[in-house]
Structures are given as C-alpha cells and as structure tokens.
Amino acid sequence: MGSGVAPPRAMASSCCSCANAAASSRCGAGDKTCEALPEAPSLIQFRQSFARRSAESLSTKAAFGRFCGIAVNRENGNAYDSKDLSAAATKAGAERIWHYNWRMTTDVETPGVQFVPMIKEPGHTLGVSVEQLPAANQGGTGAVVKGWNEPDDPGQAGHDFNLRSNPEAFAQKWTDDMIVAERKGYTEFIGPAMAHDVCWLDHFLKACETTAGCKERITYLAFHRYRNDCAGYKAEQSHIGWRGDLGYALAYYRLMEKYNARGFKIKGLVWDEIGCFVEDYSTFAAEDSQITYMQEFYIKTILAVKANDEAMIEKIRTSPWIMPVGPDAHAGGSYELGKCKAIDGGANAGQDAVNALRSLVSVAWFSISPLKNHLWIGGDTSDSLSKLGEVYFEACRTALGSADLPLPAPTETAPTEEPTKAMNDEPVVTPVDAAAALDGKTARIVNANTQREIYADGQNWGSGFGVRPRTGQANGLWTFTRLADGAFRIVNKAANDAGRLMYAAKGYTGTTRIGAGTPSFVGGDGDWMLSAQDGTHFKFINQLSTRVFYDDGAAIAADLAAQVNAGDVWSIEVEASTTATTTTTRATTTTRTTTTTTTTRATTTTVASTTAQPETTISVPGVALPTPLDGSARWVVNAESGRYLFATAGMNWNGGFGARTGQGGDDALWAFTQKADGSFRIVNKVSDRALYAAPGATLADRVGAGSPSTAVGDDGNWNVVPLGDGSYNLINALSKRGLYDTAGVGAQLNGGKTEGEWHLVLPGAPTTTAGAATTQAATTTKATTTTKATTASPPVTSTAAAGITLAGATVRIVNVKTSTKLYAVKDANWFYQFGATAAVADQSDVWKLSKQATGEFRIATSSRELYAALGATGATGVGAGVPVGADGGWRIEALGGARYALTNTVSNRRLGVSSTGGVVADVGASGDEATWTLQVVQEVAPVVPGPVGTLDGAVVTITNKVSQRRLFAEAGSDATVGFGANPVAQVSATIGKWRLTKQASGLYRIVNTASDRTLYASPTAFWNSGVGAGATANSVGTGGEWAIQDQGSDFYRLVNANGRILYAQAGSTGASGVGAGSPVGDDGTWAFARVTA
C-alpha cells in the first residue's frame, strides 16, 4: 500500500481459502473467508510468558536491532507528528522502534527512534530522484534503506506494467538504485516489498542471481498482508485464515533459504505492512477487530514463536494445510501474471512455518486512515495512544528481536485479581472448557442487573424478541448447542416448530438488527462466545459481529464491548430437567462403517467430558449409496431445478461456479473420493476444483469450488446422504451446510429441503424429463420433482413498437406508475441495495439488455443480473446478483407506446413496483405498476488520449477515463468557483487546456492556460473537499504540486504532493464529484491529449 494508497485488493489469506497466497493481499467480497474459533490465552499471560522466556529466545536479531515497525505518514489529515512517535517511544522504548513513510525523508522525529527511507520505485520516490536520497546515519536515519514498494501491484510501483509483468528485466535497475544508496552510506537493503505475488519475487531474485552486484544488495525480503476477517480471526489449526497467514510467511522463508543456498546472504524477513479492512474492503476495520487480529496473530502467534512458546510451536508444527505457492522460477519458463498458485507444502511445512516466523526480523503495523491514525487517538490529543496503539506498543516493549536490549520499565501493572481480564477492558472469551457444561442444556438467560429474562415468542427476527420480568413461560427457555469451534448456537424451541436462533448482525448498533430468527436462515451472526464472569454468570459476545448483549433497563441491545458500560452480565439458570447426555454433532471417534449410514465427520476439536458424546447419524435402512461412488465421475443434477453443478477451469472459488441447464458437459463432471471417516471429497474432473461450503456463512456466501483441490481444507469434506428415492443430500461435514440450487447454488444449515436434493448421475445413464430441463437420475426420478412451465409462455419480443432495438441496448428501466428507476449498486449483491428510486447519480440505474440464443434477455448493471426466483412472490426472491442462474432470463414484451412488461422466463413472475415503492415480481401481475418504459442511454465513446511525449512544458486536455469528464477552470474566479469537470462537449477549447511545468522537486504544476489558475488539493482536507484551481500559484502552496504517474498509453494518475489522488465521478458535472483522496478506483485515471497553446 503506501502513500497514494491503492484501492484495497483481495486479501492474501491464501486466495481467501487462506491457503493460496496467489491471491492479492486484500480479498474481495465474494471470496472464501475463514471461520472463527475460541480465544487463546490473554495478552497479559503472553506478556508474562515473554518475560520468562526472553533469556532463552531463539529469535533472529535484526541488524538494526528493532523488531517493532510503524508504517505511517502525515497524509489524509491524520495529524501524525513527532508527539505521536514520542508517545510510542515512551511506551515501548525508543531503541526498539523504527518507522517509515514511503518517502526518502521525514520531519517526524523522536530521539532514539530510527527512520528508514524508501526508494519507492525504480529510480525515484514520487518523482524525486534516487540521487536525492539523504546520507545514512544522520538525523535519525540509520544505515538501512527500503526498496521498491509493491512492484506486483498496479496501485503502487507496479503501475508500470513492464515492471509488474517482467520482474526479470529489472534486476539491473535494482542494482543501480542500491549502488546509489550504498554510495550514500547505506549498508543494508530491504528488497522489493511484495503486495501478494511471491512468484514475482522468485523470478526477480532468479535474475538478480546472474546480475553483477545484485545479490549482495538484498539483505532482507519484505512483504505485506491485509485481512478482511479480523473480527473473527483465531490462532487455531481449524482456522483457515491462520493457516493461510502461516503459508504466506512460509513461501517467503523458502525463497530466502533457496537463494541463500545459491550465494545470497539474506538475513531475514521483514513483514512491513500488516493490517485489517472491513469485509467488503470499503474502509479499514474497526479498532476492536484490529485488536483481535493483533492479539491472535501478531502477539499470540508471531511473538509467541519468537518467545519459544512450546505450545504454539507445536500447534504450528502439527497444523495441516500450510501451503506455500509456486511454480518455482527455476522449474522453467518466464514469469506470468496470475500464474502463482498454492502448492503442497510437504511434510516439513509446519516446521518450516515455525522457522519462517523465527526468521522475521521486524513487523510493521499499517497506521494510515483518512483523518485518523489507527495507533493514535488523533486530533488535539494526537500524542495519546489509541487502544490499538496501547496493545501494539506494549507488545513491542516485550517483543523479542533485540535480545541485547534491556526491557524498559513496565508502564502498567498486570492485574492480579482478574487474570483473564485483557488490556483495555476488552472481553476475553473463556477458554473452551469453562462453558462446556452448558452444551445441550436448556436455561433461562436473566440479566444480573435488571433481573429480566430474554424471550422469543411465535414471531420472527426482531419481532417478539426482547427482555421481560421472569414469567415462567416456556418461550423464555433457550437451548445451548456447542459447535466444534467452541461457540454456541442458542435456540428458543418454544417459539415455534422450527425454533428461533439468537443473533446480532454485523455492522449495526443498539437495538438494530438483533433478535431471534429461523435457525436455517441465520448465519455466522448466530454463533456466540460465552465469557465466564463466575460459575453461573457470563457475557454473550457474538462471534461474527463482536457485539455484546446488554440490558440498559429500557430494552435489550448489542454494541461493541468498548461502548458497553453496564448491564452486560447475564445469569444462565439451567432447568433441572436438562440432562448432560444430549446427542450433539461434536467430535467423536465414531465413523461410518457401512454404506447405508451417513455420519457427520468427526473434527479434531474435543470437549472435556466424563462421558464421550455420540455423533449424530443419518441412517436410511436398505438404501445404498451409488455403486461404485468412490472414485467415480458423475454429473451432480439438482432434483428441483434440473440444473447441472459445474466449475470452470481457469477460475477459482465462487468464480465460474454454479448450476446450469443443458446436458452437463465435462466441467460438470465431479469425482467422489471417500475418506477414512466416511465423508467424500468432491472434485471437478476438468478444473481440479474441490467443492466447499465454509462455516459461519449462509446462502451463496462462501460456497464454491477451490483450485487446486488440495488448497481446500476440511470444509471440502461432504457427507452424501441417500434419501431413498434416488436422490441425495450433500451436507458439508465441517459447516453442516447442505448444498442447494434455487436462484443459484448456495448452502444452508437445513440442507434437506427439496431444492437441496441431488441426483448423482453416471454419464450415459437413462434420462428422464423434468419439465423443460432434462435430468438424468441415478435410479428413480423423484416423484416430487416439479416442472418449469416455459413452453406455454408468450414468445420473446425483441424489438420495441417504438422502433428501439432491444438487443444490446443500454437503457434506464422506469416504472410507468411511480416514475422510479430500477437500480442495483455495483458493489452489493442479491437484494441488497436493489430497488427503484427517483434519483440515482452513480450509473447504477443503467442496464444492458443482452439477447440470448433462446430469445430471452439477460438484464445487467455492472456485473449484477436481474432475477426473479421460482416459487416466490412479491419482493421475495427478486433482486440483482452474481452469479445468477436460469432465473436471470427475461421476456421483454412490447405493450405499445414504448411501454413494456418484463416477465421472468423461469418463474413466470412479472416485474413491478408495490404500493410502498419496493420492487416486486408476481405471476399474473398487470397494470401500470407492472409496466415499464425503456429509456435508451446514448453511450459516450470512450475517451482516446492523444500522444503527449515529454510532459514538461506540454499543453494538454485532461479527461477522466471513466466518467468522460474534462477538467476546466474559468477565468476571473478562484478555488472551487468556475472549476470542475464536465462532459467533453460542454468544455470550450480555451478553458480545458492545461500546461504541465516540472518543478525542482520533480513534481509538476498544472496551470490552466486560459485562466492562469493552478490545480491544487489541500493537505488538510479529503475526498470532495479542498480541491480546486487557485487564482495564483503562490496561493496554493505545495498543494499545487503533483506527481504524474504514467499508466501507459497516455493515461495518467495525478497524485498530489500530500498523497491525494485526483478523481472525477460519473454522473455529475462541475465541481460536484471532483475530488482527491486515497484509495481511489478507475475514476482516478486521466487521459492526456496534447493540444496547441
């Protein structure tokens, strides 16, 4: 990342299976994320452990003697300054800290703290030549210099496509840069810091090996890592994300070992960016989530290994599925973008992962966020550490990496009366056994302060859920079922036949989105950790959202722990009639012994108990699994939809995965291989992708097929349950989610429903017709298979009566009755941020009509396709998503007068708007509310940049690549008045011309030739604020200097001296939507075309 922070990338939690580091270092919203597991011992216990073990540490000592790094600068209005650094030094010890800012110089200084300068990309840092690098060992700078920042990422040094795609060609350039640094007194060189692509570094080092003077000038290997699942992160073998982090470090360790054997002298690894985003990567994670990751991975894993903690070392050494990446650069062939994939770590993967952590000479936490700073409070009290900063710098104080340095005096005393209470009063989840006795029990949950009990009546979700005085009624009783990871599902069984499962949704506060819902439709926010306060009193902490239940005397609510002051302790009053021998799905040694009994797979997690608990079994007498199922390749055909499960080669996880109509095909053939415990691995024959359904998720979230198949962990094990009629349920052995196909493939906890029934069909088996789709049944076709009546549907109309050609048209879809426009926001999915509204400014109401060979249309905005699911009514099952199956097909029927009916070809539901304005779809709907006009959107031809040549002195037009808006500044005005970006046709030839003049700093002034106004971005503002054109160059200061970053083909990014990147959003004019910030997307790319002055 760094200054001019790039848009968040997909997390390299090993391709978000967390075992494939080929993914980028920040994962996207559709990738696999990782299950959460119980808390490990508290930070205080680890701090004490470090002190005991410091004398026997086997840790690697950095040559610059500092393990604790800070990746931070003064951008984005975060108020970072020398007082902040001084506060960190006071906490941890100045001699233990180093910092960097993606620059060659800094004005943030504290005696004893070392600054490490960076040569950010080949030959320069933000346009400042490497020749301007200050001399070593002066002004707080040591003798260590950092090299290029993320040459594998297009948002950083990798914006140069040649560098990103051809690492072998740049070994000489690296050598040249480091020779300049060496001439200035630097003796140690941190190699190119990778965003995610280990293979890029492998090929670079291969070329370095044969380039004179290169291998002597790489002292450390550096890499970055970001996660989007920090709130639920656990340092446990069963946590895929934890294993993925270990695999990522392992990959770099093995590179170091390989090249040291070939003559390099690499001293260790530098993990110089690490941090957390929210799930969709739209912003940085909340402080509580970052603290969780810091405690679980930085403190309880990395520092524990550095402290020679035997328990943690053994846990890593014996952990399965720790996987590096490949192929090896020396195996032949040149580097290829996207080729890096997970490979088998071999028998020594666990031990090598331990060695990888031991080889770390430093870790640096990433601490930049708009208008704030993660490690400090900011603002007027910017010298105060945040809670995250307190945890980090306290850990730095005791971190082992500078064994010759005495520990500074502790800045706080560890508590003696409450040893399980963590720093900053964060809730510490009790170790697993403390709450184990509640498993299978039915109890009342009574608030210790108000003496009110939690109840759930016969309604659903937030309705009929709350607290009341004890009544003795059955709907105040809750059954606790402990999961394999130590969390609990808490169900009120008296509420209705299905019961109601307690939940607290992520991203909300107070009384919003808490309640109890139908268990099969509650996801990971229905898993609860219990923090014991004494034998019968607990705090309830939601495992996904980290919200804590409390009763404030008015109502039950849930907030993050830091926001809860009282009322969060609850008494669990177990009913006397509850026995301790209930049957659960916890791990046992029982395995399936015959083909007629399917068991849920045993896990490695066990619970302390005097009697072993039997495992739940599903037995169907007299019904055998298909013979021979083991090793055979079959089509997997849904009994309800008649669609074939497939996984396309060359894609991964949920990409190129789904179910389709037709006759199967090679990428719809799946091999079933039975494991010793009776479960199956189900692997696509063509793509080598293994079917999975991750725990803690619901519906289409985290279900797909991963490549290679060995990269998929225990959530790739499936129980095949025969139903006695030739169909089967496929139940994931780890997550207990059953595979189904409705509007798309998903997995839910109640996998036995009709749409969760599948035929396992050998190619060439007899076929039987199920409606319009042809399915192939393994034995007998299900009598309950429903047909989709498409033959009687009206023909597809392809041309409007008004003469509009629909096929390929780009339109706005406007309801006749309400005049509202159909929209679906780009980065959401399904029914989220979907509807009809009067005003949309971001093009999310622009739809593409794509005619299919069948005559039906697919209707999409961005990547989201409109659908209306079979078997539903009203607003249920209607939305826009990806991927969408057959129910994404539509008939567009001309009704005359440029009016149309949109009817789904599978469900026969006609799209409309309800009386409250929501989008609905119903069979037989009619009237203006179910009628639409299609307003053709004239697509603007993409901007074509003109040749610019030398930038200095050039006069150019500057046009945004995405929004097609051209920058202008009118004469006689200042700042934002008369400034902005308009469609090209609305910008006159005079006010749209800009002269580029290079300054002594290496940056550029960009001055309008007609008005003599200078483009600027204020260093004290962000996003749409503080961007304009100043009347004079002197009035804008350094905010008027810009780095012009070449993106290729005369496209550029304009990065202000303060790190803000200029953008112009689509759908606006003038100054609206013009701003500068970081990170920004493609609307931060501009086309330059040279013109005459």
CSV table of N, CA, C and O in Angstrom, one decimal, residues 119-161:
chain,number,residue,atom,x,y,z
A,119,ILE,N,13.2,4.0,-1.4
A,119,ILE,CA,13.2,4.3,-2.8
A,119,ILE,C,12.0,3.6,-3.4
A,119,ILE,O,12.0,2.4,-3.6
A,120,LYS,N,10.9,4.4,-3.6
A,120,LYS,CA,9.6,3.7,-3.8
A,120,LYS,C,9.4,3.0,-5.1
A,120,LYS,O,8.7,2.0,-5.1
A,121,GLU,N,10.1,3.4,-6.1
A,121,GLU,CA,10.0,2.7,-7.4
A,121,GLU,C,11.3,2.9,-8.1
A,121,GLU,O,12.1,3.7,-7.7
A,122,PRO,N,11.5,2.2,-9.2
A,122,PRO,CA,12.8,2.2,-9.9
A,122,PRO,C,13.2,3.7,-10.2
A,122,PRO,O,12.5,4.4,-10.9
A,123,GLY,N,14.3,4.1,-9.6
A,123,GLY,CA,14.9,5.4,-9.9
A,123,GLY,C,14.4,6.6,-9.1
A,123,GLY,O,15.1,7.6,-9.1
A,124,HIS,N,13.3,6.4,-8.4
A,124,HIS,CA,12.8,7.6,-7.7
A,124,HIS,C,11.8,7.3,-6.7
A,124,HIS,O,11.3,6.2,-6.6
A,125,THR,N,11.4,8.3,-5.9
A,125,THR,CA,10.3,8.3,-5.0
A,125,THR,C,9.3,9.4,-5.3
A,125,THR,O,9.7,10.6,-5.1
A,126,LEU,N,8.2,9.1,-5.8
A,126,LEU,CA,7.2,10.2,-6.2
A,126,LEU,C,7.8,11.3,-7.0
A,126,LEU,O,7.6,12.4,-6.8
A,127,GLY,N,8.7,10.9,-8.0
A,127,GLY,CA,9.3,11.8,-8.9
A,127,GLY,C,10.6,12.4,-8.4
A,127,GLY,O,11.3,13.1,-9.2
A,128,VAL,N,10.9,12.2,-7.1
A,128,VAL,CA,12.2,12.7,-6.6
A,128,VAL,C,13.3,11.6,-6.9
A,128,VAL,O,13.2,10.5,-6.4
A,129,SER,N,14.3,12.0,-7.6
A,129,SER,CA,15.4,11.0,-8.0
A,129,SER,C,16.0,10.4,-6.8
A,129,SER,O,16.2,11.0,-5.7
A,130,VAL,N,16.5,9.1,-7.0
A,130,VAL,CA,17.2,8.4,-6.0
A,130,VAL,C,18.5,9.1,-5.6
A,130,VAL,O,19.0,9.0,-4.5
A,131,GLU,N,19.0,10.0,-6.5
A,131,GLU,CA,20.2,10.7,-6.2
A,131,GLU,C,20.0,11.7,-5.1
A,131,GLU,O,20.9,12.2,-4.5
A,132,GLN,N,18.7,12.0,-4.8
A,132,GLN,CA,18.4,13.0,-3.7
A,132,GLN,C,18.2,12.2,-2.4
A,132,GLN,O,17.9,12.9,-1.4
A,133,LEU,N,18.5,10.9,-2.3
A,133,LEU,CA,18.4,10.2,-1.1
A,133,LEU,C,19.4,10.8,-0.1
A,133,LEU,O,20.6,10.9,-0.4
A,134,PRO,N,19.0,11.2,1.2
A,134,PRO,CA,19.9,11.7,2.1
A,134,PRO,C,21.0,10.7,2.6
A,134,PRO,O,20.8,9.5,2.5
A,135,ALA,N,22.0,11.2,3.1
A,135,ALA,CA,23.1,10.3,3.6
A,135,ALA,C,22.6,9.5,4.8
A,135,ALA,O,21.8,9.9,5.5
A,136,ALA,N,23.2,8.3,4.9
A,136,ALA,CA,22.9,7.5,6.0
A,136,ALA,C,23.4,8.0,7.3
A,136,ALA,O,24.3,8.8,7.3
A,137,ASN,N,22.9,7.5,8.4
A,137,ASN,CA,23.4,7.7,9.8
A,137,ASN,C,23.4,9.2,10.2
A,137,ASN,O,24.3,9.7,10.9
A,138,GLN,N,22.3,9.9,9.7
A,138,GLN,CA,22.2,11.3,10.0
A,138,GLN,C,20.7,11.6,10.3
A,138,GLN,O,19.8,11.1,9.7
A,139,GLY,N,20.5,12.5,11.3
A,139,GLY,CA,19.1,13.0,11.6
A,139,GLY,C,18.1,11.9,11.9
A,139,GLY,O,17.0,12.0,11.5
A,140,GLY,N,18.5,10.9,12.6
A,140,GLY,CA,17.6,9.8,13.0
A,140,GLY,C,17.5,8.7,12.0
A,140,GLY,O,16.8,7.7,12.2
A,141,THR,N,18.2,8.8,10.8
A,141,THR,CA,18.2,7.8,9.8
A,141,THR,C,19.4,6.9,10.1
A,141,THR,O,20.5,7.4,10.4
A,142,GLY,N,19.2,5.6,9.9
A,142,GLY,CA,20.3,4.6,10.2
A,142,GLY,C,20.9,4.3,8.9
A,142,GLY,O,21.0,5.1,7.9
A,143,ALA,N,21.3,3.0,8.8
A,143,ALA,CA,22.1,2.5,7.6
A,143,ALA,C,21.2,1.5,6.8
A,143,ALA,O,21.8,0.8,5.9
A,144,VAL,N,19.9,1.5,7.0
A,144,VAL,CA,19.0,0.6,6.3
A,144,VAL,C,18.2,1.4,5.4
A,144,VAL,O,17.6,2.4,5.8
A,145,VAL,N,18.0,0.9,4.1
A,145,VAL,CA,17.1,1.6,3.2
A,145,VAL,C,16.1,0.6,2.6
A,145,VAL,O,16.5,-0.6,2.4
A,146,LYS,N,14.9,1.0,2.4
A,146,LYS,CA,13.9,0.2,1.8
A,146,LYS,C,13.8,0.4,0.3
A,146,LYS,O,14.0,1.5,-0.2
A,147,GLY,N,13.6,-0.8,-0.4
A,147,GLY,CA,13.5,-0.7,-1.8
A,147,GLY,C,12.1,-0.5,-2.3
A,147,GLY,O,11.2,0.0,-1.6
A,148,TRP,N,11.8,-0.9,-3.5
A,148,TRP,CA,10.5,-0.6,-4.2
A,148,TRP,C,9.3,-1.1,-3.5
A,148,TRP,O,9.3,-2.2,-2.9
A,149,ASN,N,8.2,-0.3,-3.5
A,149,ASN,CA,7.0,-0.6,-2.8
A,149,ASN,C,6.0,-1.3,-3.8
A,149,ASN,O,5.5,-0.6,-4.7
A,150,GLU,N,5.7,-2.5,-3.5
A,150,GLU,CA,4.7,-3.3,-4.3
A,150,GLU,C,4.8,-3.2,-5.8
A,150,GLU,O,3.9,-2.7,-6.5
A,151,PRO,N,5.9,-3.7,-6.3
A,151,PRO,CA,6.1,-3.8,-7.8
A,151,PRO,C,5.1,-4.7,-8.4
A,151,PRO,O,5.0,-4.7,-9.7
A,152,ASP,N,4.4,-5.6,-7.6
A,152,ASP,CA,3.5,-6.5,-8.2
A,152,ASP,C,2.1,-6.0,-8.2
A,152,ASP,O,1.1,-6.7,-8.5
A,153,ASP,N,1.9,-4.7,-7.8
A,153,ASP,CA,0.5,-4.2,-7.6
A,153,ASP,C,0.4,-2.9,-8.5
A,153,ASP,O,1.2,-2.0,-8.5
A,154,PRO,N,-0.7,-2.9,-9.3
A,154,PRO,CA,-0.9,-1.7,-10.2
A,154,PRO,C,-1.2,-0.4,-9.5
A,154,PRO,O,-1.0,0.7,-10.1
A,155,GLY,N,-1.5,-0.4,-8.2
A,155,GLY,CA,-1.7,0.8,-7.5
A,155,GLY,C,-0.4,1.4,-6.9
A,155,GLY,O,-0.5,2.6,-6.4
A,156,GLN,N,0.7,0.7,-7.0
A,156,GLN,CA,1.9,1.2,-6.4
A,156,GLN,C,3.0,1.2,-7.5
A,156,GLN,O,2.8,1.6,-8.6
A,157,ALA,N,4.2,0.7,-7.1
A,157,ALA,CA,5.3,0.7,-8.1
A,157,ALA,C,4.9,-0.1,-9.4
A,157,ALA,O,5.3,0.2,-10.5
A,158,GLY,N,4.0,-1.1,-9.2
A,158,GLY,CA,3.5,-1.9,-10.3
A,158,GLY,C,2.6,-1.2,-11.3
A,158,GLY,O,2.1,-1.8,-12.2
A,159,HIS,N,2.4,0.1,-11.1
A,159,HIS,CA,1.6,0.9,-12.1
A,159,HIS,C,2.4,0.8,-13.4
A,159,HIS,O,1.8,1.0,-14.5
A,160,ASP,N,3.7,0.6,-13.4
A,160,ASP,CA,4.5,0.4,-14.6
A,160,ASP,C,4.3,-1.0,-15.0
A,160,ASP,O,4.8,-1.9,-14.4
A,161,PHE,N,3.5,-1.2,-16.1
A,161,PHE,CA,3.2,-2.6,-16.5
A,161,PHE,C,4.4,-3.4,-16.8
A,161,PHE,O,4.4,-4.6,-16.5
